[in-house]
Short mmCIF file of C-alpha atoms in Angstrom, two decimals:
data_model
loop_
_atom_site.label_atom_id
_atom_site.label_comp_id
_atom_site.label_asym_id
_atom_site.label_seq_id
_atom_site.Cartn_x
_atom_site.Cartn_y
_atom_site.Cartn_z
CA UNK U 1 -19.23 -23.50 -4.33
CA UNK U 2 -18.39 -27.11 -3.60
CA UNK U 3 -16.36 -27.92 -0.52
CA UNK U 4 -12.87 -29.38 -0.81
CA UNK U 5 -10.93 -31.69 1.49
CA UNK U 6 -7.14 -31.69 1.60
CA UNK U 7 -4.60 -33.32 3.90
CA UNK U 8 -3.32 -30.96 6.55
CA UNK U 9 0.33 -31.48 5.75
CA UNK U 10 2.73 -33.41 3.54
CA UNK U 11 6.46 -33.84 3.20
CA UNK U 12 8.37 -34.31 -0.02
CA UNK U 13 12.04 -34.92 -0.71
CA UNK U 14 13.77 -32.30 -2.80
CA UNK U 15 13.93 -33.32 -6.45
CA UNK U 16 11.07 -35.77 -6.18
CA UNK U 17 7.56 -35.25 -7.46
CA UNK U 18 5.08 -33.78 -5.00
CA UNK U 19 1.54 -35.10 -5.43
CA UNK U 20 -1.07 -33.10 -3.56
CA UNK U 21 -4.56 -34.63 -3.46
CA UNK U 22 -7.88 -32.83 -3.20
CA UNK U 23 -11.37 -34.27 -2.79
CA UNK U 24 -14.34 -32.34 -4.15
CA UNK U 25 -17.08 -34.95 -4.29
CA UNK U 26 -19.92 -32.42 -4.49
CA UNK U 27 -18.51 -30.53 -7.45
CA UNK U 28 -21.07 -29.50 -10.04
CA UNK U 29 -20.72 -29.51 -13.79
CA UNK U 30 -19.86 -25.83 -14.20
CA UNK U 31 -17.35 -25.58 -11.37
CA UNK U 32 -13.65 -25.28 -12.03
CA UNK U 33 -10.83 -26.61 -9.85
CA UNK U 34 -8.24 -23.96 -8.98
CA UNK U 35 -4.92 -24.39 -7.22
CA UNK U 36 -3.06 -21.62 -5.44
CA UNK U 37 -0.16 -21.64 -3.07
CA UNK U 38 0.96 -19.25 -0.37
CA UNK U 39 4.55 -18.97 0.66
CA UNK U 40 5.02 -17.61 4.16
CA UNK U 41 4.12 -13.92 4.52
CA UNK U 42 3.30 -13.50 0.83
CA UNK U 43 0.08 -13.25 -1.16
CA UNK U 44 -1.31 -16.41 -2.76
CA UNK U 45 0.15 -17.37 -6.10
CA UNK U 46 -1.96 -18.81 -8.90
CA UNK U 47 -0.73 -22.21 -10.06
CA UNK U 48 -3.22 -23.83 -12.39
CA UNK U 49 -6.89 -24.53 -12.96
CA UNK U 50 -9.05 -26.93 -14.93
CA UNK U 51 -12.59 -28.04 -15.62
CA UNK U 52 -12.41 -31.69 -16.61
CA UNK U 53 -9.33 -32.23 -18.75
CA UNK U 54 -5.87 -32.62 -17.32
CA UNK U 55 -3.83 -29.45 -17.51
CA UNK U 56 -0.13 -28.70 -17.51
CA UNK U 57 1.84 -25.48 -17.36
CA UNK U 58 5.36 -24.44 -16.46
CA UNK U 59 4.65 -24.79 -12.76
CA UNK U 60 2.61 -27.95 -12.36
CA UNK U 61 0.22 -30.52 -13.73
CA UNK U 62 -3.38 -30.94 -12.69
CA UNK U 63 -4.95 -34.37 -12.93
CA UNK U 64 -8.73 -34.48 -12.57
CA UNK U 65 -10.49 -37.82 -12.23
CA UNK U 66 -13.07 -38.75 -14.81
CA UNK U 67 -15.94 -38.33 -12.34
CA UNK U 68 -14.39 -34.98 -11.29
CA UNK U 69 -14.76 -35.83 -7.63
CA UNK U 70 -11.08 -35.50 -6.92
CA UNK U 71 -7.91 -34.05 -8.37
CA UNK U 72 -4.17 -34.12 -7.84
CA UNK U 73 -1.69 -31.29 -8.23
CA UNK U 74 1.72 -32.52 -9.30
CA UNK U 75 4.93 -30.57 -8.87
CA UNK U 76 7.27 -32.70 -11.00
CA UNK U 77 10.57 -31.83 -9.32
CA UNK U 78 10.00 -30.20 -5.96
CA UNK U 79 12.53 -27.68 -4.68
CA UNK U 80 12.93 -26.06 -1.29
CA UNK U 81 11.21 -22.96 -2.70
CA UNK U 82 8.05 -24.99 -3.23
CA UNK U 83 7.53 -25.18 0.52
CA UNK U 84 4.18 -23.47 1.00
CA UNK U 85 0.51 -23.95 1.83
CA UNK U 86 -1.34 -25.25 -1.20
CA UNK U 87 -5.02 -24.48 -1.63
CA UNK U 88 -7.45 -26.42 -3.79
CA UNK U 89 -10.55 -24.34 -4.51
CA UNK U 90 -13.65 -25.19 -6.46
CA UNK U 91 -15.71 -22.38 -7.89
CA UNK U 92 -17.86 -21.30 -10.76
CA UNK U 93 -15.82 -19.10 -13.05
CA UNK U 94 -16.81 -15.45 -13.52
CA UNK U 95 -19.25 -15.36 -10.66
CA UNK U 96 -17.74 -15.68 -7.24
CA UNK U 97 -14.52 -14.76 -5.43
CA UNK U 98 -12.16 -17.43 -4.23
CA UNK U 99 -12.99 -18.85 -0.82
CA UNK U 100 -10.01 -20.42 0.90
CA UNK U 101 -10.04 -23.52 3.07
CA UNK U 102 -7.17 -24.64 5.26
CA UNK U 103 -5.04 -26.07 2.46
CA UNK U 104 -2.12 -28.50 2.63
CA UNK U 105 1.16 -27.43 4.13
CA UNK U 106 3.85 -28.91 1.89
CA UNK U 107 7.33 -29.13 3.32
CA UNK U 108 10.10 -29.92 0.84
CA UNK U 109 13.00 -31.49 2.62
CA UNK U 110 16.62 -31.47 1.46
CA UNK L 1 0.50 -14.21 -14.92
CA UNK L 2 -0.97 -10.83 -14.18
CA UNK L 3 0.70 -8.54 -11.66
CA UNK L 4 -1.01 -6.98 -8.67
CA UNK L 5 0.81 -4.62 -6.35
CA UNK L 6 0.03 -3.36 -2.87
CA UNK L 7 1.31 -0.39 -0.95
CA UNK L 8 2.55 -0.19 1.69
CA UNK L 9 3.97 -3.64 2.34
CA UNK L 10 3.92 -3.05 6.07
CA UNK L 11 2.64 -0.30 8.32
CA UNK L 12 2.73 0.38 12.02
CA UNK L 13 0.28 2.88 13.42
CA UNK L 14 -1.09 4.11 16.71
CA UNK L 15 -4.49 3.08 17.95
CA UNK L 16 -7.21 5.44 16.74
CA UNK L 17 -5.54 6.46 13.50
CA UNK L 18 -6.65 5.53 9.99
CA UNK L 19 -4.56 3.58 7.52
CA UNK L 20 -5.00 3.43 3.75
CA UNK L 21 -3.83 0.45 1.71
CA UNK L 22 -3.62 0.64 -2.08
CA UNK L 23 -4.08 -2.22 -4.50
CA UNK L 24 -3.17 -1.84 -8.16
CA UNK L 25 -3.46 -4.11 -11.17
CA UNK L 26 -0.32 -3.28 -13.13
CA UNK L 27 -0.83 -4.88 -16.52
CA UNK L 28 -4.56 -5.35 -16.82
CA UNK L 29 -7.80 -3.63 -15.99
CA UNK L 30 -9.78 -5.05 -13.14
CA UNK L 31 -13.44 -4.19 -12.84
CA UNK L 32 -13.57 -6.33 -9.73
CA UNK L 33 -11.10 -6.53 -6.87
CA UNK L 34 -11.31 -8.38 -3.58
CA UNK L 35 -9.98 -7.71 -0.11
CA UNK L 36 -8.96 -10.47 2.27
CA UNK L 37 -7.44 -10.54 5.73
CA UNK L 38 -5.37 -13.27 7.28
CA UNK L 39 -4.53 -13.85 10.92
CA UNK L 40 -1.40 -15.79 11.92
CA UNK L 41 -1.54 -19.48 11.00
CA UNK L 42 -5.05 -19.05 9.61
CA UNK L 43 -6.43 -19.11 6.12
CA UNK L 44 -7.48 -16.07 4.11
CA UNK L 45 -10.86 -14.62 4.93
CA UNK L 46 -12.77 -12.66 2.30
CA UNK L 47 -13.74 -9.23 3.57
CA UNK L 48 -15.37 -7.54 0.60
CA UNK L 49 -15.78 -7.37 -3.14
CA UNK L 50 -14.87 -4.07 -4.74
CA UNK L 51 -16.51 -3.09 -8.00
CA UNK L 52 -15.25 -0.20 -10.09
CA UNK L 53 -17.62 2.73 -9.95
CA UNK L 54 -20.01 1.24 -7.42
CA UNK L 55 -20.25 0.41 -3.75
CA UNK L 56 -18.35 -2.50 -2.33
CA UNK L 57 -20.12 -5.64 -1.18
CA UNK L 58 -19.09 -6.68 2.31
CA UNK L 59 -19.09 -10.17 3.76
CA UNK L 60 -21.18 -10.90 6.80
CA UNK L 61 -19.57 -9.62 9.97
CA UNK L 62 -17.31 -7.09 8.25
CA UNK L 63 -18.07 -3.52 9.28
CA UNK L 64 -18.37 -1.36 6.19
CA UNK L 65 -17.90 1.86 8.17
CA UNK L 66 -14.67 0.57 9.63
CA UNK L 67 -13.20 -0.86 6.44
CA UNK L 68 -13.82 1.73 3.74
CA UNK L 69 -13.29 0.52 0.21
CA UNK L 70 -12.98 2.72 -2.85
CA UNK L 71 -12.55 1.46 -6.39
CA UNK L 72 -12.31 4.66 -8.38
CA UNK L 73 -10.53 3.34 -11.44
CA UNK L 74 -10.05 0.10 -13.34
CA UNK L 75 -6.59 -0.36 -11.88
CA UNK L 76 -6.86 0.91 -8.31
CA UNK L 77 -8.79 -0.08 -5.22
CA UNK L 78 -8.10 1.24 -1.73
CA UNK L 79 -8.92 -0.13 1.69
CA UNK L 80 -8.96 2.32 4.59
CA UNK L 81 -8.98 0.93 8.10
CA UNK L 82 -10.58 3.68 10.13
CA UNK L 83 -9.91 4.27 13.81
CA UNK L 84 -7.63 1.28 13.93
CA UNK L 85 -7.36 -0.82 17.07
CA UNK L 86 -4.89 -3.54 18.01
CA UNK L 87 -7.38 -6.25 17.04
CA UNK L 88 -7.25 -4.89 13.47
CA UNK L 89 -3.63 -5.96 13.26
CA UNK L 90 -3.51 -8.49 10.47
CA UNK L 91 -2.20 -9.33 7.02
CA UNK L 92 -4.39 -7.65 4.40
CA UNK L 93 -4.29 -9.02 0.87
CA UNK L 94 -6.00 -7.73 -2.24
CA UNK L 95 -6.85 -9.64 -5.37
CA UNK L 96 -7.91 -8.62 -8.86
CA UNK L 97 -9.90 -10.58 -11.38
CA UNK L 98 -8.32 -10.96 -14.80
CA UNK L 99 -10.79 -11.74 -17.50
CA UNK L 100 -8.56 -11.29 -20.49
CA UNK L 101 -8.42 -14.99 -21.23
CA UNK L 102 -11.64 -16.12 -22.84
CA UNK L 103 -13.57 -18.70 -20.85
CA UNK L 104 -11.66 -18.22 -17.66
CA UNK L 105 -11.66 -15.91 -14.70
CA UNK L 106 -8.50 -16.02 -12.66
CA UNK L 107 -7.81 -14.02 -9.54
CA UNK L 108 -4.32 -12.70 -8.98
CA UNK L 109 -3.14 -11.59 -5.58
CA UNK L 110 -1.04 -8.77 -4.30
CA UNK L 111 1.91 -9.37 -1.97
CA UNK L 112 -0.07 -8.31 1.09
CA UNK L 113 0.18 -5.52 3.66
CA UNK L 114 1.03 -6.28 7.24
CA UNK L 115 -0.73 -3.88 9.57
CA UNK L 116 0.35 -3.56 13.18
CA UNK L 117 -1.70 -1.32 15.44
CA UNK L 118 -0.04 -0.34 18.69
#
């Protein structure tokens, strides 16, 4: 699976949009981009995933660049409960388990 | 999303004893489950892949005789930490693969089990 690069940490003001970047320049054509988050002392929570089109669900939006070498997870109105470590993972669907990197620690500040 | 449960949520045991952790997929059948462990302030580390009705596949460096995995049904996988030692103290998290949605393959995680070995 392709490697991903994320900033170590980010801050976001409560109520503002949180934009979390992820670089995956070695992604191959059949690899999906998955986003999970882990709130302290809990199991990871699935957020969203995509292949090449932008995706949106009730939690977030995923913007994937046209060349697929990077993506951005957008939390439109961050709340204090969105404080967590966010993981961007690239993998081929149906074949391999998720392999976690270090992720981005997002702190939402009141 | 799909629901995965773990039991117990936390356990404290004496060194040398064995501890069993259960992982259940509550609203879907999971032919494949995964076990991870996480040390404080570290990321999740994959330990093994558990396949229903067959032997688990362990990651390099994970002792299969120490971490026994059984996946006897489509909704239950168990991890038994045998002869536990203090260095086995960690946060153990299971995950199940949900393939109900065509064209996708999403893993859902349990809430984790915190093991403390005295």
